[in-house]
Short mmCIF file of C-alpha atoms and ligand atoms in Angstrom, two decimals:
data_model
loop_
_atom_site.label_atom_id
_atom_site.label_comp_id
_atom_site.label_asym_id
_atom_site.label_seq_id
_atom_site.Cartn_x
_atom_site.Cartn_y
_atom_site.Cartn_z
CA UNK A 5 26.24 -1.84 10.92
CA UNK A 6 22.92 -0.49 9.64
CA UNK A 7 22.76 1.34 6.44
CA UNK A 8 22.22 4.54 7.78
CA UNK A 9 25.28 4.67 9.92
CA UNK A 10 26.98 3.24 7.15
CA UNK A 11 26.07 5.60 4.95
CA UNK A 12 27.27 8.17 7.33
CA UNK A 13 30.30 7.12 8.28
CA UNK A 14 31.58 6.92 5.18
CA UNK A 15 30.37 10.70 4.12
CA UNK A 16 32.43 11.46 7.67
CA UNK A 17 35.13 9.57 6.40
CA UNK A 18 35.04 11.73 3.12
CA UNK A 19 34.04 9.11 0.35
CA UNK A 20 31.76 9.56 -2.01
CA UNK A 21 28.64 7.55 -2.06
CA UNK A 22 24.64 6.99 -3.95
CA UNK A 23 22.10 7.82 -2.64
CA UNK A 24 18.44 7.80 -4.12
CA UNK A 25 16.13 10.60 -4.18
CA UNK A 26 12.69 11.32 -5.62
CA UNK A 27 14.41 12.84 -8.96
CA UNK A 28 17.43 10.94 -10.32
CA UNK A 29 19.81 9.21 -7.75
CA UNK A 30 22.81 10.81 -6.11
CA UNK A 31 26.75 10.67 -6.22
CA UNK A 32 27.09 12.09 -2.28
CA UNK A 33 29.62 13.59 -0.61
CA UNK A 34 30.55 15.81 2.14
CA UNK A 35 30.12 19.22 0.54
CA UNK A 36 32.24 21.17 3.29
CA UNK A 37 35.22 18.56 2.74
CA UNK A 38 37.27 19.27 -0.43
CA UNK A 39 38.97 16.13 -0.79
CA UNK A 40 35.17 14.56 -0.74
CA UNK A 41 34.63 16.99 -3.21
CA UNK A 42 37.35 16.17 -5.72
CA UNK A 43 36.41 12.58 -5.84
CA UNK A 44 33.36 13.77 -6.97
CA UNK A 45 34.25 15.67 -9.47
CA UNK A 46 36.57 13.18 -10.83
CA UNK A 47 34.22 10.48 -10.72
CA UNK A 48 31.85 12.38 -12.78
CA UNK A 49 34.13 13.92 -14.98
CA UNK A 50 32.61 17.24 -14.28
CA UNK A 51 33.83 20.61 -14.71
CA UNK A 52 34.97 22.25 -11.95
CA UNK A 53 32.89 25.48 -13.04
CA UNK A 54 29.97 23.80 -13.24
CA UNK A 55 28.50 24.19 -9.02
CA UNK A 56 26.61 21.42 -6.84
CA UNK A 57 23.48 21.32 -4.75
CA UNK A 58 23.53 20.99 -1.14
CA UNK A 59 21.42 19.08 0.50
CA UNK A 60 19.88 19.06 3.47
CA UNK A 61 17.21 17.34 5.89
CA UNK A 62 15.82 20.61 7.25
CA UNK A 63 15.69 24.40 6.84
CA UNK A 64 17.60 24.86 10.09
CA UNK A 65 20.71 23.42 8.60
CA UNK A 66 20.28 25.06 5.66
CA UNK A 67 20.49 28.87 7.28
CA UNK A 68 23.45 27.89 8.57
CA UNK A 69 24.93 28.16 5.10
CA UNK A 70 22.71 30.16 2.92
CA UNK A 71 20.96 33.23 3.59
CA UNK A 72 17.00 33.17 3.26
CA UNK A 73 14.94 35.26 2.96
CA UNK A 74 11.10 35.31 2.99
CA UNK A 75 10.61 34.23 -0.81
CA UNK A 76 12.93 30.94 0.20
CA UNK A 77 11.09 30.34 3.51
CA UNK A 78 7.57 30.34 1.46
CA UNK A 79 9.10 27.89 -0.92
CA UNK A 80 10.93 25.32 1.35
CA UNK A 81 7.73 25.19 3.79
CA UNK A 82 5.42 24.44 0.72
CA UNK A 83 7.87 22.25 -1.64
CA UNK A 84 9.96 20.94 0.76
CA UNK A 85 10.72 18.24 0.81
CA UNK A 86 10.40 17.88 -2.60
CA UNK A 87 12.32 18.67 -5.82
CA UNK A 88 12.92 22.17 -5.71
CA UNK A 89 16.69 23.82 -5.55
CA UNK A 90 17.29 27.53 -4.03
CA UNK A 91 20.33 29.36 -5.00
CA UNK A 92 20.88 31.83 -2.72
CA UNK A 93 23.89 33.99 -1.23
CA UNK A 94 26.13 32.07 0.96
CA UNK A 95 26.51 33.47 4.92
CA UNK A 96 29.93 34.14 5.87
CA UNK A 97 30.15 31.00 8.21
CA UNK A 98 28.86 28.58 5.10
CA UNK A 99 30.07 25.27 5.81
CA UNK A 100 29.82 24.56 1.87
CA UNK A 101 33.31 24.62 0.02
CA UNK A 102 33.80 26.71 -2.29
CA UNK A 103 34.82 24.06 -4.28
CA UNK A 104 31.16 22.76 -4.11
CA UNK A 105 30.12 26.50 -5.21
CA UNK A 106 32.54 26.55 -8.28
CA UNK A 107 33.78 29.60 -6.42
CA UNK A 108 30.45 31.46 -6.17
CA UNK A 109 29.08 33.87 -3.68
CA UNK A 110 26.18 31.73 -4.11
CA UNK A 111 24.85 28.30 -3.46
CA UNK A 112 22.22 25.84 -4.57
CA UNK A 113 20.37 24.25 -1.93
CA UNK A 114 17.56 21.66 -1.54
CA UNK A 115 15.57 19.41 0.82
CA UNK A 116 14.98 15.98 -1.14
CA UNK A 117 11.69 13.56 -0.12
CA UNK A 118 13.39 10.33 -0.29
CA UNK A 119 12.77 8.58 3.45
CA UNK A 120 16.50 6.89 3.74
CA UNK A 121 18.03 9.84 2.37
CA UNK A 122 16.47 12.33 4.68
CA UNK A 123 17.57 9.99 7.71
CA UNK A 124 21.31 9.97 6.63
CA UNK A 125 21.17 13.40 5.79
CA UNK A 126 19.04 13.80 9.10
CA UNK A 127 22.16 11.77 11.15
CA UNK A 128 24.75 13.90 9.04
CA UNK A 129 23.94 17.16 10.03
CA UNK A 130 25.68 18.80 7.36
CA UNK A 131 25.68 19.84 3.75
CA UNK A 132 25.49 17.08 1.38
CA UNK A 133 26.65 17.25 -2.30
CA UNK A 134 24.86 15.35 -4.63
CA UNK A 135 25.00 15.62 -8.32
CA UNK A 136 23.48 12.95 -10.45
CA UNK A 137 25.24 9.50 -10.13
CA UNK A 138 26.70 8.88 -14.16
CA UNK A 139 29.47 10.28 -16.16
CA UNK A 140 29.27 14.09 -16.71
CA UNK A 141 27.08 15.06 -20.08
CA UNK A 142 25.42 11.12 -20.20
CA UNK A 143 22.58 10.04 -19.02
CA UNK A 144 20.93 10.70 -15.69
CA UNK A 145 20.74 7.68 -13.24
CA UNK A 146 17.03 6.72 -12.30
CA UNK A 147 17.50 3.20 -10.78
CA UNK A 148 20.35 1.17 -9.12
CA UNK A 149 21.17 -0.75 -12.05
CA UNK A 150 21.58 2.58 -14.30
CA UNK A 151 24.19 3.92 -11.51
CA UNK A 152 26.19 0.45 -11.12
CA UNK A 153 26.94 0.53 -15.32
CA UNK A 154 28.22 3.57 -15.08
CA UNK A 155 30.17 4.43 -11.71
CA UNK A 156 29.46 1.17 -10.34
CA UNK A 157 33.38 0.31 -9.54
CA UNK A 158 34.22 3.83 -8.14
CA UNK A 159 32.00 4.17 -5.29
CA UNK A 160 31.55 2.33 -1.82
CA UNK A 161 28.58 1.83 -1.06
CA UNK A 162 25.20 2.27 -3.89
CA UNK A 163 21.69 2.69 -1.61
CA UNK A 164 18.98 1.44 -3.47
CA UNK A 165 15.56 3.40 -3.20
CA UNK A 166 13.73 1.77 -5.73
CA UNK A 167 12.41 3.48 -9.14
CA UNK A 168 13.16 7.44 -8.96
CA UNK A 169 9.73 8.45 -8.22
CA UNK A 170 9.89 11.86 -10.14
CA UNK A 171 13.04 10.58 -13.16
CA UNK A 172 13.89 14.37 -13.65
CA UNK A 173 16.44 16.85 -12.06
CA UNK A 174 14.99 19.48 -9.46
CA UNK A 175 13.61 22.87 -10.50
CA UNK A 176 16.09 25.74 -9.56
CA UNK A 177 15.17 28.77 -8.81
CA UNK A 178 17.90 31.81 -8.37
CA UNK A 179 16.45 33.64 -5.29
CA UNK A 180 19.71 35.60 -4.58
CA UNK A 181 19.54 38.66 -6.23
CA UNK A 182 15.66 40.87 -6.08
CA UNK A 183 14.39 38.88 -9.28
CA UNK A 184 13.06 35.21 -8.61
CA UNK A 185 14.69 33.78 -12.06
CA UNK A 186 14.39 30.15 -13.05
CA UNK A 187 17.13 28.10 -13.69
CA UNK A 188 15.85 24.92 -14.72
CA UNK A 189 13.01 23.21 -15.52
CA UNK A 190 11.43 20.77 -13.38
CA UNK A 191 8.28 18.96 -12.23
CA UNK A 192 7.49 21.73 -10.37
CA UNK A 193 6.64 24.89 -12.69
CA UNK A 194 7.28 28.26 -12.28
CA UNK A 195 3.52 29.15 -12.44
CA UNK A 196 3.71 26.92 -8.97
CA UNK A 197 6.44 28.97 -7.79
CA UNK A 198 4.58 31.91 -8.90
CA UNK A 199 1.86 30.96 -6.85
CA UNK A 200 3.69 30.67 -4.21
CA UNK A 201 6.13 33.62 -3.78
CA UNK A 202 3.36 35.90 -5.20
CA UNK A 203 5.67 37.30 -7.45
CA UNK A 204 6.64 37.13 -11.12
CA UNK A 205 9.04 33.90 -12.15
CA UNK A 206 11.74 35.32 -15.12
CA UNK A 207 13.00 32.88 -17.66
CA UNK A 208 16.87 32.33 -16.72
CA UNK A 209 18.46 34.84 -19.67
CA UNK A 210 15.73 37.20 -19.55
CA UNK A 211 18.91 39.87 -18.69
CA UNK A 212 20.82 37.91 -20.68
CA UNK A 213 23.40 37.05 -18.43
CA UNK A 214 24.07 32.96 -17.73
CA UNK A 215 23.28 32.62 -14.09
CA UNK A 216 23.73 28.92 -14.30
CA UNK A 217 27.11 28.44 -15.12
CA UNK A 218 26.77 24.12 -15.42
CA UNK A 219 23.60 24.59 -17.57
CA UNK A 220 25.49 22.60 -20.77
CA UNK A 221 23.57 22.38 -24.18
CA UNK A 222 24.85 18.88 -24.70
CA UNK A 223 23.36 16.62 -21.76
CA UNK A 224 21.58 13.62 -20.65
CA UNK A 225 22.73 12.22 -23.98
CA UNK A 226 22.62 8.51 -24.99
CA UNK A 227 25.64 6.52 -26.25
CA UNK A 228 23.07 6.43 -29.72
CA UNK A 229 21.86 9.89 -31.53
CA UNK A 230 18.36 10.82 -30.37
CA UNK A 231 16.13 12.28 -32.90
CA UNK A 232 13.32 14.62 -32.46
CA UNK A 233 11.61 13.64 -35.50
CA UNK A 234 9.62 10.96 -36.37
CA UNK A 235 8.78 11.20 -40.05
CA UNK A 236 11.26 9.13 -41.96
CA UNK A 237 12.17 6.13 -39.42
CA UNK A 238 16.17 5.80 -40.14
CA UNK A 239 17.20 1.74 -39.81
CA UNK A 240 17.79 0.47 -36.44
CA UNK A 241 15.62 2.98 -34.71
CA UNK A 242 13.57 2.94 -31.90
CA UNK A 243 10.68 5.06 -31.13
CA UNK A 244 9.74 6.45 -27.83
CA UNK A 245 6.02 7.29 -28.07
CA UNK A 246 3.26 9.31 -26.74
CA UNK A 247 -0.63 9.48 -26.58
CA UNK A 248 -2.37 6.16 -28.47
CA UNK A 249 -3.42 8.41 -31.66
CA UNK A 250 -1.19 8.79 -34.97
CA UNK A 251 2.07 6.73 -33.48
CA UNK A 252 4.07 6.36 -36.65
CA UNK A 253 5.46 2.80 -37.80
CA UNK A 254 8.83 1.34 -39.19
CA UNK A 255 10.83 1.59 -35.94
CA UNK A 256 12.38 -2.00 -34.88
CA UNK A 257 10.60 -0.93 -31.29
CA UNK A 258 8.71 1.03 -29.18
CA UNK A 259 8.33 2.40 -25.89
CA UNK A 260 5.00 4.40 -25.12
CA UNK A 261 6.52 7.03 -22.77
CA UNK A 262 2.58 7.31 -21.53
CA UNK A 263 -0.93 6.08 -23.84
CA UNK A 264 -2.80 8.26 -21.84
CA UNK A 265 -0.82 11.46 -22.35
CA UNK A 266 0.33 12.52 -18.55
CA UNK A 267 3.13 14.39 -18.44
CA UNK A 268 4.59 13.18 -15.17
CA UNK A 269 4.49 9.47 -16.16
CA UNK A 270 6.89 10.90 -19.28
CA UNK A 271 8.60 12.63 -16.83
CA UNK A 272 9.21 9.14 -14.78
CA UNK A 273 9.89 6.80 -17.78
CA UNK A 274 12.10 9.22 -19.53
CA UNK A 275 15.19 8.43 -18.76
CA UNK A 276 14.60 4.70 -17.56
CA UNK A 277 13.70 4.08 -21.09
CA UNK A 278 16.39 5.87 -23.04
CA UNK A 279 18.54 3.95 -21.08
CA UNK A 280 16.80 0.56 -22.08
CA UNK A 281 17.00 1.68 -25.85
CA UNK A 282 20.87 2.74 -25.60
CA UNK A 283 21.58 -0.97 -23.70
CA UNK A 284 19.56 -2.36 -26.66
CA UNK A 285 22.37 -1.05 -29.21
CA UNK A 286 19.97 0.70 -31.54
CA UNK A 287 21.54 3.36 -33.76
CA UNK A 288 19.34 6.03 -32.94
CA UNK A 289 15.74 6.79 -30.97
CA UNK A 290 13.57 8.89 -32.14
CA UNK A 291 11.05 10.61 -30.23
CA UNK A 292 7.27 11.75 -30.58
CA UNK A 293 6.36 15.46 -30.11
CA UNK A 294 5.46 16.07 -26.40
CA UNK A 295 2.84 19.15 -25.58
CA UNK A 296 5.85 22.15 -24.26
CA UNK A 297 3.49 23.52 -21.44
CA UNK A 298 3.94 22.33 -17.43
CA UNK A 299 6.07 19.56 -16.63
CA UNK A 300 6.34 19.12 -20.32
CA UNK A 301 8.89 22.23 -20.21
CA UNK A 302 11.62 20.07 -18.64
CA UNK A 303 11.07 17.24 -21.08
CA UNK A 304 11.74 19.08 -23.87
CA UNK A 305 14.19 21.32 -21.66
CA UNK A 306 16.30 17.39 -21.18
CA UNK A 307 15.11 15.80 -25.06
CA UNK A 308 16.35 18.86 -26.53
CA UNK A 309 20.44 18.84 -24.88
CA UNK A 310 20.11 15.18 -25.02
CA UNK A 311 19.95 15.13 -28.91
CA UNK A 312 22.24 17.89 -29.42
CA UNK A 313 25.45 16.09 -31.03
P1 AMP B 30 23.43 18.84 -10.96
O1 AMP B 30 23.94 18.64 -9.71
O2 AMP B 30 23.69 17.57 -12.22
O3 AMP B 30 22.01 18.49 -11.19
O4 AMP B 30 23.34 20.05 -11.76
C1 AMP B 30 23.17 21.02 -11.01
C2 AMP B 30 23.08 22.41 -11.37
O5 AMP B 30 22.31 23.44 -10.75
C3 AMP B 30 23.99 22.80 -12.23
O6 AMP B 30 24.37 22.49 -13.41
C4 AMP B 30 24.17 24.03 -11.90
O7 AMP B 30 23.53 24.88 -13.40
C5 AMP B 30 23.42 24.40 -10.52
N1 AMP B 30 24.00 25.26 -10.04
C6 AMP B 30 24.58 24.87 -8.52
N2 AMP B 30 24.90 25.80 -8.09
C7 AMP B 30 24.71 26.67 -8.62
C8 AMP B 30 24.76 28.19 -8.31
N3 AMP B 30 25.36 28.69 -7.53
N4 AMP B 30 24.28 29.23 -8.89
C9 AMP B 30 23.41 28.81 -10.00
N5 AMP B 30 23.11 27.65 -10.30
C10 AMP B 30 23.68 26.77 -9.44
MG1 MG B 31 23.38 15.41 -13.71
#
């Protein structure tokens, strides 16, 4: 049987499988099927208050499950397929299960930019929940071997799509109320969104209410300690470097995230490099400062959470 048909058949049977996307690899299941969703939460050991993103092949399918306003349509037309997720109010006949949305009246939806996954979504013709294919709070997977080392023995199919193109989770923008609120930094920046919707984008806690229930402080964590300080190298410590100047010495190994200071390259290599270093059993990883602008906001957000103990 061809791979697309096999994947769709497993999803229809309520199985959880792993799909590649342009952000990270996703643990996919039918978002309308409670027992399939339970498998996802259980495999990931994900708390049930942390809602999932539903994935689609096109806007027409999305419209069946959430109410699109003109801003949401502009965003999908401009950025999709691509690494942007929009939180919108569910329609009364929404197929997305309450389990996928952690009981909320809103749902997060996106169109991933990966050919085989889009073919599967098109053939499936319904919402597919696909959180990162790893154990909750651990490092996200950007290739098939990362998935194999954490949850490989718990899924019936892992589709290999090579190295994830962006390497960081999607940007999340909440358009379920009148104000546009950025819930998660990603490779698409709030300035890019503002230039498309022609209105201001607010940051998550602009009014003090936490709108993203699953935004955990400790997340993306490797097995070893991650330190955002390179001044005093520790025993058996590896370094993630940035740029070509003033690279600190005294580390057991150095991986340079981008000698030419390209933030998209840093994003793509970040999780992969940390996976590589945690597999070598260093006691800790130190990271050089990354500029906090553009994609740097998303990179520093992940690094900060990864360093929380
Ligand atoms: P992940 O699946 O790990 O990429 O995480 C998806 C993230 O999307 C969750 O951690 C939530 O923070 C966010 N999210 C999903 N659905 C909603 C929703 N309805 N409202 C707000 N945030 C959401
Ligand atoms: Mg995740």
